[in-house]
Coordinates of C-alpha atoms in Angstrom, one line a residue:
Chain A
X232 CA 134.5 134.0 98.5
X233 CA 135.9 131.2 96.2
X234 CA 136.4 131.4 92.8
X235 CA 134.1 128.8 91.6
X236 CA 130.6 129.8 91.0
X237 CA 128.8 129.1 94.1
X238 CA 126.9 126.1 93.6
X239 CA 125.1 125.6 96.6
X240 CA 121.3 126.9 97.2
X241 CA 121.2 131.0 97.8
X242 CA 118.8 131.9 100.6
X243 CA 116.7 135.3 99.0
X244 CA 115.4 137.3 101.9
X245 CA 111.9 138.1 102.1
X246 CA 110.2 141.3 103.9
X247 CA 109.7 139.5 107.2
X248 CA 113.5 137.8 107.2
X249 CA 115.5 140.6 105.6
X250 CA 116.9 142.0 109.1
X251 CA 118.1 138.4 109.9
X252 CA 119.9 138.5 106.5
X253 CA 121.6 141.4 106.7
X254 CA 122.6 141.3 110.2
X255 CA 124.2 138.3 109.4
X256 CA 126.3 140.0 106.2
X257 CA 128.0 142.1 109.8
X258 CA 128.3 138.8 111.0
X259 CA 125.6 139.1 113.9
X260 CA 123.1 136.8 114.4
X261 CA 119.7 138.4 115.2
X262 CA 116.4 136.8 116.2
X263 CA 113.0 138.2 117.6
X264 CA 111.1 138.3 120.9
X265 CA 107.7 139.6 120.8
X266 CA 107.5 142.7 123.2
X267 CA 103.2 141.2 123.9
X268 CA 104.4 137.6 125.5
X269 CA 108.2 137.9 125.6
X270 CA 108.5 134.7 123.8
X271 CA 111.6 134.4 121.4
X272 CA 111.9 132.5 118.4
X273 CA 113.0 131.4 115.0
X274 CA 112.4 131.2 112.1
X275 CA 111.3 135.4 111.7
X276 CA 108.5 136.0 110.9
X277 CA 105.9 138.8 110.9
X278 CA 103.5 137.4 113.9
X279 CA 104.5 136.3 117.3
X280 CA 103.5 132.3 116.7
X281 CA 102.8 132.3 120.2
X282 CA 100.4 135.0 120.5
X283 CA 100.0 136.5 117.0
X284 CA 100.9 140.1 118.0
X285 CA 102.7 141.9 115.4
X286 CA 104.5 143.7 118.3
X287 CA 107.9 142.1 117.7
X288 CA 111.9 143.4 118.2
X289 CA 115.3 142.2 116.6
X290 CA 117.8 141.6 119.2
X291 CA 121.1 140.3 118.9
X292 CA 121.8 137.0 119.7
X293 CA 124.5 136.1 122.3
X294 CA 125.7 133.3 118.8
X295 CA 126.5 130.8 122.2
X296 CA 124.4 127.2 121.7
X297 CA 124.7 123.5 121.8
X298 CA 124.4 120.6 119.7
X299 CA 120.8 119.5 120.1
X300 CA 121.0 116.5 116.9
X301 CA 122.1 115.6 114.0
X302 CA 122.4 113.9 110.5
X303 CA 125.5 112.9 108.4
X304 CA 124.6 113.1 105.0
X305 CA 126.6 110.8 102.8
X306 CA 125.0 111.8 99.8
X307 CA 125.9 115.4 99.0
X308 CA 123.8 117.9 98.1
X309 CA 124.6 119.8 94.3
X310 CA 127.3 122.2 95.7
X311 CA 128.3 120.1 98.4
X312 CA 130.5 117.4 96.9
X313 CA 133.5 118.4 98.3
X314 CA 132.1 117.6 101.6
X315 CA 130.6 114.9 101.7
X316 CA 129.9 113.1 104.7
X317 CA 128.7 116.8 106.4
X318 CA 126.8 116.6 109.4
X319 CA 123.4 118.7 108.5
X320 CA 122.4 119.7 112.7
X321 CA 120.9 121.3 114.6
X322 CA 121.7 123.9 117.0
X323 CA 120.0 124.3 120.5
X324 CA 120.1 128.5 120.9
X325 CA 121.0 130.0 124.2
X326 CA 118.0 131.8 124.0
X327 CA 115.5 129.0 123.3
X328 CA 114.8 128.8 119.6
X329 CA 116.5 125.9 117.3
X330 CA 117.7 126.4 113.8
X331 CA 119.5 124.4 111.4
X332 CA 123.0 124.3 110.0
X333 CA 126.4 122.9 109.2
X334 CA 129.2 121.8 111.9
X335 CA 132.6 123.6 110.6
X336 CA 135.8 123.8 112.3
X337 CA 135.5 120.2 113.1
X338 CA 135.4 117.1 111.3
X339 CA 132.0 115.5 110.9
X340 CA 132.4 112.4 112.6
X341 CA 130.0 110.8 115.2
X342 CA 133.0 110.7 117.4
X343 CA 133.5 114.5 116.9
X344 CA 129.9 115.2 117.3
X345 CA 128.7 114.7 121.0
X346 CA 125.2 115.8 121.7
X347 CA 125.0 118.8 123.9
X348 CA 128.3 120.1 123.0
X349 CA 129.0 124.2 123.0
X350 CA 128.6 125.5 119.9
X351 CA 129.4 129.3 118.9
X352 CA 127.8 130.7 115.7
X353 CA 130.2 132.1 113.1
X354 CA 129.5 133.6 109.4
X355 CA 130.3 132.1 105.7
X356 CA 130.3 135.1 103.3
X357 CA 129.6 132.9 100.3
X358 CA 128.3 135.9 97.6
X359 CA 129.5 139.6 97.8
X360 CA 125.2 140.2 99.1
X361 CA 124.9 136.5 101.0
X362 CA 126.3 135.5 104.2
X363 CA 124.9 132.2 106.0
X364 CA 125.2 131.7 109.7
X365 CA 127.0 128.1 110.8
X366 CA 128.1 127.0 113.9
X367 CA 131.7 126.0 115.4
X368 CA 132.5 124.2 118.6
X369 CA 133.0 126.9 120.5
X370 CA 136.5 128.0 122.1
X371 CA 137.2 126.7 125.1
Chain B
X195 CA 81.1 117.5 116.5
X196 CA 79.1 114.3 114.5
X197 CA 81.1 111.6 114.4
X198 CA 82.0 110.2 111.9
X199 CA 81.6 106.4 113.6
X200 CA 79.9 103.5 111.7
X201 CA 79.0 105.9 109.0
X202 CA 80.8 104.9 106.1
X203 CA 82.5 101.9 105.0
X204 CA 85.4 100.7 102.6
X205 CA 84.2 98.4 100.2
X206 CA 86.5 98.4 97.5
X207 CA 90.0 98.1 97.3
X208 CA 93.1 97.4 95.4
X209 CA 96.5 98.3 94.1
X210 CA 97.5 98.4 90.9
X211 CA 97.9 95.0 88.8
X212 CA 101.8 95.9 88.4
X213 CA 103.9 97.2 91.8
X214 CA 107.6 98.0 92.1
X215 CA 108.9 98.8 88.7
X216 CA 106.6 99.8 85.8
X217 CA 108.5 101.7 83.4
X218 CA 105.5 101.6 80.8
X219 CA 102.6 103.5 83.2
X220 CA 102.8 107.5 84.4
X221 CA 101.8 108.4 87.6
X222 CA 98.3 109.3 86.6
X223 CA 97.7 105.7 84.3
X224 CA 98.9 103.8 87.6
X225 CA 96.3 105.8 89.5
X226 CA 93.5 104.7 86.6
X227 CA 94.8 101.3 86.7
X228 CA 94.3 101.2 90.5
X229 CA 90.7 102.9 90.5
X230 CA 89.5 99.9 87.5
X231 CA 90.6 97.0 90.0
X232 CA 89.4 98.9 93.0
X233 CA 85.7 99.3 90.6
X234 CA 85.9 95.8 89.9
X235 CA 87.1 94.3 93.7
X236 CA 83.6 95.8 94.5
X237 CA 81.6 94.8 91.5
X238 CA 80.6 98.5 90.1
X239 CA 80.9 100.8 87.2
X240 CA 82.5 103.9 86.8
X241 CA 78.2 105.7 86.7
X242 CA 78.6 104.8 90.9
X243 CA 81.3 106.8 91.3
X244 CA 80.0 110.6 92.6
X245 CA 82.8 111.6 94.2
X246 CA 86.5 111.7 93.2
X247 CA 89.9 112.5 95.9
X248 CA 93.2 112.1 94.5
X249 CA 96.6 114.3 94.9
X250 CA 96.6 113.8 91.4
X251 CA 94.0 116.7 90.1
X252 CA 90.7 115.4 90.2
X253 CA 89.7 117.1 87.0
X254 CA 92.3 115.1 85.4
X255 CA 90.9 111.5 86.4
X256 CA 87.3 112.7 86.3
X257 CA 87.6 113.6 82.9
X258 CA 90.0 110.6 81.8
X259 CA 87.4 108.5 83.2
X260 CA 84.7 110.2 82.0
X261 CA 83.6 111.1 85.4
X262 CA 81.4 114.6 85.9
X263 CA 81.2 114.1 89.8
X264 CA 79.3 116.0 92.5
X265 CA 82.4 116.3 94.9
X266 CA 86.4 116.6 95.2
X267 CA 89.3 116.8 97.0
X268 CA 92.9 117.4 96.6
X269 CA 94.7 117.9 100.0
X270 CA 97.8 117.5 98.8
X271 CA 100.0 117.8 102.4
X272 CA 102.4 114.6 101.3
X273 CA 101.9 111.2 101.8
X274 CA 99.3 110.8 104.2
X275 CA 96.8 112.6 102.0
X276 CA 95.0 109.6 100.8
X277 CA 94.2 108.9 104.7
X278 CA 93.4 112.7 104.9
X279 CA 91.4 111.8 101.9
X280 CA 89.6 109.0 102.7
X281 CA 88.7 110.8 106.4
X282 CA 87.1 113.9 104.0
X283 CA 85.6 111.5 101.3
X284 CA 84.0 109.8 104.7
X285 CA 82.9 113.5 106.0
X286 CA 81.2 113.9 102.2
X287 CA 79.4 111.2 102.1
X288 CA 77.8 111.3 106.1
X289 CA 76.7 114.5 105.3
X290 CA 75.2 113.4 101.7
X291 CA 77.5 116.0 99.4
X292 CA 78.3 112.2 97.9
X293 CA 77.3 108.4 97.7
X294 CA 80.1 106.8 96.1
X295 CA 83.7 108.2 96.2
X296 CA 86.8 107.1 94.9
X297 CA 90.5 107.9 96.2
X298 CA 93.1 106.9 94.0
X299 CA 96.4 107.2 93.6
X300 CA 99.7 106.5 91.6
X301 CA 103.3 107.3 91.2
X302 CA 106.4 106.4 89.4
X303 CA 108.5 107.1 91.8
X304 CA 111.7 104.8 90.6
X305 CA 110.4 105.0 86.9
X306 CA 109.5 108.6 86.8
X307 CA 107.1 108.5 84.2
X308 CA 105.7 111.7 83.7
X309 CA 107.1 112.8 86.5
X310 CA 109.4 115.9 87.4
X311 CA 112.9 115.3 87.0
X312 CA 113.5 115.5 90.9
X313 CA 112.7 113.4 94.0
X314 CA 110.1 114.1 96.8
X315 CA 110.4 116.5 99.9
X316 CA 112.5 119.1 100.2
X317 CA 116.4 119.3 99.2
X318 CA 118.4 121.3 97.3
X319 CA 119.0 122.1 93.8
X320 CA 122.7 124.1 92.9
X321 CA 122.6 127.3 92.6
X322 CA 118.9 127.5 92.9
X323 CA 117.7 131.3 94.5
X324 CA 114.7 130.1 97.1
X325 CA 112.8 132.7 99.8
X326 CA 110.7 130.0 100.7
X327 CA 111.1 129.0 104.6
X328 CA 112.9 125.7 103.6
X329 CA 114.8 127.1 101.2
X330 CA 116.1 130.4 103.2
X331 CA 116.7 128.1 106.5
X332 CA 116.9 124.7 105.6
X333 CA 118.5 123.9 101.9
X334 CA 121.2 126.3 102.6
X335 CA 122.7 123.3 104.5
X336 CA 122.5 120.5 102.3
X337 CA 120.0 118.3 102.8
X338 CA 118.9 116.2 99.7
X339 CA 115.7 114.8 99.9
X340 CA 113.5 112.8 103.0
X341 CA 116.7 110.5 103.7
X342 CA 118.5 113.9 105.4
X343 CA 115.7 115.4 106.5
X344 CA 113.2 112.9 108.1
X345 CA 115.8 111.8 110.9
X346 CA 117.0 115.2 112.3
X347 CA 115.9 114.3 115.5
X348 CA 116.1 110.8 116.2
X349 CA 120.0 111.3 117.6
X350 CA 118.3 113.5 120.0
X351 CA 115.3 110.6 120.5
X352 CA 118.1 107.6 121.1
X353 CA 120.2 110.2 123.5
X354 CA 117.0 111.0 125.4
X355 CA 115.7 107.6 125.7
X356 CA 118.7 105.6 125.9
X357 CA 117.5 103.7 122.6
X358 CA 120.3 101.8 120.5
X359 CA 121.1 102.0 117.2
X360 CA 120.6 97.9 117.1
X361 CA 117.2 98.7 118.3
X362 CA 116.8 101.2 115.3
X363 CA 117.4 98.9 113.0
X364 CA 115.7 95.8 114.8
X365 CA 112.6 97.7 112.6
X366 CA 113.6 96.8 109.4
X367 CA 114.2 93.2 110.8
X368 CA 110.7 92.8 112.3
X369 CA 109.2 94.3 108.8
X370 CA 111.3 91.9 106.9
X371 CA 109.6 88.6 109.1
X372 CA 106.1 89.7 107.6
X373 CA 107.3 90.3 103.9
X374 CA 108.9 87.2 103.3
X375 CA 105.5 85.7 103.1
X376 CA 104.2 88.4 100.9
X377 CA 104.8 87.7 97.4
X378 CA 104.4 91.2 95.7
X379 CA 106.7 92.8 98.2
X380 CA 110.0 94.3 96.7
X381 CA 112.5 93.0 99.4
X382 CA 111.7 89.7 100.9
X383 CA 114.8 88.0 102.0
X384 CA 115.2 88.1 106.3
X385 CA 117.9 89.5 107.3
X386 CA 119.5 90.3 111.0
X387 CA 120.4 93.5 112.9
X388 CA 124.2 93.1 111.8
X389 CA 122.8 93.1 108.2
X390 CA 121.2 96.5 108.8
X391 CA 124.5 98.1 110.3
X392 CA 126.6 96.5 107.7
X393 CA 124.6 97.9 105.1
X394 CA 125.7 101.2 103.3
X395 CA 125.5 104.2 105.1
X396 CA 123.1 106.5 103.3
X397 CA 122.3 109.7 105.8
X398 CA 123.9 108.6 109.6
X399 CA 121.7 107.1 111.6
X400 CA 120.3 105.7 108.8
X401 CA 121.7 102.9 106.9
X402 CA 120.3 101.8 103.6
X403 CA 118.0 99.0 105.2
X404 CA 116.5 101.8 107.6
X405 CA 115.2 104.0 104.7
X406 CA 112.3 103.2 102.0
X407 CA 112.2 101.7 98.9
X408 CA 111.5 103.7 95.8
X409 CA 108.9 102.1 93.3
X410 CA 106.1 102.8 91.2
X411 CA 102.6 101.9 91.8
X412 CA 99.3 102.9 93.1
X413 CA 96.2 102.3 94.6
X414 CA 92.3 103.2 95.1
X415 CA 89.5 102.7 97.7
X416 CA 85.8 103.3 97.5
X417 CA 83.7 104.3 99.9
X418 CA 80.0 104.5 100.8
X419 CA 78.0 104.6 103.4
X420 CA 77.1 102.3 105.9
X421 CA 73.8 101.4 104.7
X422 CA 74.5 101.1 101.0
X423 CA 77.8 99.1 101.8
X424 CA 75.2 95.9 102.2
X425 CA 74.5 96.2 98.7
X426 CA 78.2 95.4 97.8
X427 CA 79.7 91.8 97.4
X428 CA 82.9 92.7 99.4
X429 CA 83.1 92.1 102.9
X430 CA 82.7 95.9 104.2
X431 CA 85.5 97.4 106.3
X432 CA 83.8 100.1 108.2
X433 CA 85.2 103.5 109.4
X434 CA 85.7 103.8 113.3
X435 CA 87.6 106.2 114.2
X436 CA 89.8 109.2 111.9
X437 CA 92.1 112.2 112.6
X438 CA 94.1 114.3 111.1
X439 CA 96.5 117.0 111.9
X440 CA 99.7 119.3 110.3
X441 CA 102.9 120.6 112.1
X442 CA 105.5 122.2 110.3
X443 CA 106.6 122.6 106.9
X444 CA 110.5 122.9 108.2
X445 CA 111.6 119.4 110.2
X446 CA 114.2 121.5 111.7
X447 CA 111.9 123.8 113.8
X448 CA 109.5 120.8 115.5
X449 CA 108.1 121.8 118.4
X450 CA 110.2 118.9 119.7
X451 CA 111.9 116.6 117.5
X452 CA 111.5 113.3 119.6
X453 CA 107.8 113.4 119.2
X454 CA 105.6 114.2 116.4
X455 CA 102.8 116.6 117.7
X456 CA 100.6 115.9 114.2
X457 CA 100.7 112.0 115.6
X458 CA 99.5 112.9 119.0
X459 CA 96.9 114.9 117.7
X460 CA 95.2 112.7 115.2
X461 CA 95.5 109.5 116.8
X462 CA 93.8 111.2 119.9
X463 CA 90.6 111.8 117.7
X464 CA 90.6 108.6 116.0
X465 CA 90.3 107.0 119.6
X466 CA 87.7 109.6 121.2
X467 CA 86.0 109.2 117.5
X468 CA 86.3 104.8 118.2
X469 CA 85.8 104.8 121.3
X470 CA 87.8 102.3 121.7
X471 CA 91.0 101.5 123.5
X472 CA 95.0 100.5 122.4
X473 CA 94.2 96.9 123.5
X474 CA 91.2 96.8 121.4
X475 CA 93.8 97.2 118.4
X476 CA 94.5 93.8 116.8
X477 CA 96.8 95.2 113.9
X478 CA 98.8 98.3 113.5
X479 CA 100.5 99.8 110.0
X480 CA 102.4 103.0 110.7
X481 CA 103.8 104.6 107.3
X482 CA 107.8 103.8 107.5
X483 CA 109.2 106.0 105.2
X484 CA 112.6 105.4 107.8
X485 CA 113.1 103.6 110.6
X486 CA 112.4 106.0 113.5
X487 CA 108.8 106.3 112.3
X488 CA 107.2 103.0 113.7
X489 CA 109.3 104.0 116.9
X490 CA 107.9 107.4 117.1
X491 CA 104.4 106.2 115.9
X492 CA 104.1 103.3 119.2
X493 CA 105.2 106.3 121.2
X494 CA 103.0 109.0 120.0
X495 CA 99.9 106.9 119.7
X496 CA 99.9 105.6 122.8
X497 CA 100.8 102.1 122.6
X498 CA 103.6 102.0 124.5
X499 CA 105.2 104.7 127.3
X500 CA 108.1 107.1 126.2
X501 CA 111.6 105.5 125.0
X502 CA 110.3 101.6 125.1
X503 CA 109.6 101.4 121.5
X504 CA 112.7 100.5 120.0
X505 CA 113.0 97.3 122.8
X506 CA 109.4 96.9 122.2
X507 CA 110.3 96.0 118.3
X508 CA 113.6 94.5 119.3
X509 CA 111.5 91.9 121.6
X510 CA 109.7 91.2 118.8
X511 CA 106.6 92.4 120.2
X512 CA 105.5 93.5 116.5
X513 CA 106.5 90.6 114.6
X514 CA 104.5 87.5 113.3
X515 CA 103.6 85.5 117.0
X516 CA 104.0 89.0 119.0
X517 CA 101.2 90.8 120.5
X518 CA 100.7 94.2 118.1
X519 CA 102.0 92.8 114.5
X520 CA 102.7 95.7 113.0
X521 CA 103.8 96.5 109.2
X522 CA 102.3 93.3 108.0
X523 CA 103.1 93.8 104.2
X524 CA 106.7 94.7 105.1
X525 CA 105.8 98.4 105.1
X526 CA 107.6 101.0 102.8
X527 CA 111.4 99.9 103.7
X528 CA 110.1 96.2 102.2
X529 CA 106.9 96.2 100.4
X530 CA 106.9 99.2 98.3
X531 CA 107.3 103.0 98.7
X532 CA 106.4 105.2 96.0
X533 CA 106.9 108.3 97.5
X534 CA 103.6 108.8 99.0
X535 CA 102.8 105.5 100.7
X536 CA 100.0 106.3 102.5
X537 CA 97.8 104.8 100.0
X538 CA 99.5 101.2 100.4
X539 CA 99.7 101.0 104.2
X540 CA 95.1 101.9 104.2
X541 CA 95.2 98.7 101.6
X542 CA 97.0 96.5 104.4
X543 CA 95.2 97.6 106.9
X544 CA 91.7 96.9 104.5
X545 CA 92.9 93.2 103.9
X546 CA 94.0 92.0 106.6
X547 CA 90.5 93.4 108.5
X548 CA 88.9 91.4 105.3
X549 CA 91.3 88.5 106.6
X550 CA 92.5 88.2 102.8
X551 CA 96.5 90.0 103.5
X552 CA 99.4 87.4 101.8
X553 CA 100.9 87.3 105.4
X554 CA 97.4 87.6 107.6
X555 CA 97.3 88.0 111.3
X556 CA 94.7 85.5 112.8
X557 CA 91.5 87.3 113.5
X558 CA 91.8 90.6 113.3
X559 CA 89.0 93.1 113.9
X560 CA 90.5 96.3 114.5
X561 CA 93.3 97.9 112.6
X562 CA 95.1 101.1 113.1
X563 CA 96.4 103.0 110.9
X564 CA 98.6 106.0 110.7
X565 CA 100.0 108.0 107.9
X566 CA 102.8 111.1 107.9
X567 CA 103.2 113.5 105.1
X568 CA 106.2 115.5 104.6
X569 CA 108.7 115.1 107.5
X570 CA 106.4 115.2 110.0
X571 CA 104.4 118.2 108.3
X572 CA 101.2 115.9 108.7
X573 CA 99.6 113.3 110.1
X574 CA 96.6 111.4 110.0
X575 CA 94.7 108.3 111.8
X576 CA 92.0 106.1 110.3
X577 CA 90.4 102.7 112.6
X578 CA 89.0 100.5 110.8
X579 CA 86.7 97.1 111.8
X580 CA 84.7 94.7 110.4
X581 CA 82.6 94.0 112.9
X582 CA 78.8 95.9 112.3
X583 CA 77.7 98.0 114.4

């Protein structure tokens, strides 16, 4: 929590992606495989977008990926002036899916930033109810 | 499925008399403008027109115009609508729901004219509570507008391919050779590979030479079919081939970001739909809202294998002299780019098949043309000829 009114965008849940939301307030990153095809993905959502069932379960995610690409954004966001150039990525899940987020623990340089480099996903409590899943390079 | 080949043709065209910045014109007087010229390239009154498409609302143009037509469409899925559009407005008037029908557009996209107060695509606003899917998984992490969004995966492209970062911006370079002999086009000085790295740094990989302008303007086509075209004094510019396909709303979750599946798809059915093939293709405009797109768009249509696009523009293989000149009017990092450009890369594809384009490419009879909306939420193909059937 800072001090400052939080000035960057504030994710509200909806039926379908509440679980992911407030797994992520115990810092655990959960995603969904569909129990009719087994296939596992992201974003959550009510249907399997493979085969449509409705059949689905949360699971906890093992939070181990890699750096599948990137952008460095050199012209922030409102809320993100501070950080400005930050790398807006994208993270390759050990489990298949892809989601996007920000690089912390690291300085967002293309030197920094190799393709295909371990990532571990770690939590920013950023409002008493919101906590948003980043990614770190992950410890050796 | 009927195919829509030979069935309809272009036969009026035009932009709007002003292009780049027109602080005096909204976004829907720009689209007027453009319809007039496009009514008077083709020597008709406004009692032709049956049919109106716009992603401005048709009831608003019908009724400025004093319009009451018999069909519309508003498929509003970004800047490739108008191609989206004109493939519908094409469907319309095969099947006789129309005879005549007009899709216009216009934006003041620098000006902002009666515009919102914010740019196109997705981005974030501070503070700003959103349980839409980009705004619950995307906005949360800062990106501001197409220039962070569009190249997510074009890092992943050059790592997978082996493609440079010279190469990348070897686009803008090629783009720059036609504009310079285009006098309505924004940006028309050449410049050289170095000149594109040394330029600012707007969203890495992209420098500011690799992303679009930002302009106001407009344009409008009119269709009809076949038959009637004849009874036009404009050369007609017939329909060949047309696809059209969506993605994702969210760039992030692709179902690969090296290729655009929405390209693959609509370019597929504009060929079957030709019948022709890539080396039947005289002149190609793929909608460069940033420089990855003309790379991804040689790829995905089929013009050249995976990972040789960005040496295949480096050669020069798309400039003036090379063998698929591509971007003729400088495309939306040099001519103009209003936000939706779409609109502007069907109007060089129309003149240069009329063989009337500021910087024309010798005998062309076949043109391509492909359009994205969003980043890469949609996509669509139109083929156009002027030979008859």
């Amino acid at each position: 929590m800072t001090a400052e009114p939080y000035r960057k965008p504030i994710p509200v849940p909806t039926p379908e992606t509440q679980p992911y939301w407030d797994k992520a307030r115990e810092h655990e990153l959960w995603i969904q495989r569909c129990l009719a095809c087994a296939h596992i993905f992201f974003y959550p959502r009510r249907h399997c977008p493979q085969c449509l069932s409705e059949n689905l379960e949360w699971f906890k995610a093992s939070g181990r990926g890699t750096l599948y690409s990137y952008v460095i954004n050199h012209r922030p966001a409102p809320g993100f002036e501070d950080e400005a150039p930050y790398a807006i990525a994208i993270v390759q899940m050990e489990e298949g899916p892809r989601m996007m987020t920000n690089i912390v623990g690291i300085e967002n340089t293309p030197e920094n930033l190799v393709l295909d480099m371990a990532l571990e996903v770690t939590f920013d409590d950023v409002l008493p109810d919101v906590t948003i899943p980043k990614w770190k390079p992950a410890e050796a | 499925m009927d195919s829509l080949r030979y069935k309809v043709a272009i036969v009026g065209a035009a932009e709007t008399t002003d292009l780049g910045v027109v602080p005096d014109m909204s976004a829907q007087q720009l689209a007027i403008d453009a319809a007039i010229n496009a009514m008077a390239d083709c020597g008709i009154g406004k009692d032709r027109i049956d049919g109106i498409a716009s992603t401005v609302s048709p009831a608003h143009l019908a009724h400025y115009m004093g319009i009451v037509p018999r069909w519309v469409d508003n498929t509003s899925v970004g800047g490739t609508s108008f191609l989206i559009q004109v493939r519908h407005a094409a469907a319309a008037i095969a099947s006789g729901l129309c005879e005549t029908a007009l899709v216009t557009m216009g934006q003041s996209g620098r000006s902002r004219v009666g515009e919102g107060a914010g740019g196109s695509g997705g981005g974030a606003t501070g503070g700003r509570r959103d349980g839409s899917y980009p705004g619950q998984f995307e906005s949360i992490y800062g990106p501001v507008g197409p220039a962070s969004l569009f190249g997510m995966g074009v890092l992943r492209y050059m790592k997978e391919t082996g493609t440079t970062h010279e190469q990348l911006a070897s686009v803008p370079v090629a783009q720059r050779r036609w504009s310079s002999r285009v006098p309505r086009a924004m940006m028309r000085d050449l410049i050289t590979v170095d000149d594109v790295l040394d330029s600012r740094m707007i969203c890495y990989p992209f420098h500011l030479f690799e992303c679009c302008l930002v302009t106001d303007g407009g344009g409008a086509l009119i269709l009809t079919s076949a038959e009637r075209a004849a009874d036009f004094p404009t050369k007609p510019v017939y329909i060949l081939g047309t696809g059209e396909s969506v993605e994702t709303p969210i760039v992030s979750q692709m179902y690969d970001l090296t290729t655009s599946a929405a390209f693959r798809a609509s370019s597929r059915d504009a060929f079957a739909e030709a019948r022709i093939s890539h080396s039947d293709v005289d002149h190609l405009m793929v909608y460069d809202a940033f420089a990855h797109l003309p790379i991804y768009g040689l790829e995905d249509l089929g013009f050249v294998g995976r990972g040789e696009a960005g040496a295949y523009i480096e050669e020069g293989n798309t400039s003036p002299g090379g063998k698929l000149p591509m971007n003729t009017n400088g495309g939306g990092l040099s001519y103009t780019h209003t936000g939706m450009y779409g609109m502007f890369a069907m109007q060089e594809s129309v003149r240069q098949v009329r063989g009337e384009a500021a910087h024309q490419v010798p005998d062309v009879q076949v043109s391509f043309c492909q359009g994205v909306g969003g980043m890469f939420m949609a996509a669509a193909s139109l083929i156009f000829t002027n030979q008859p059937p």
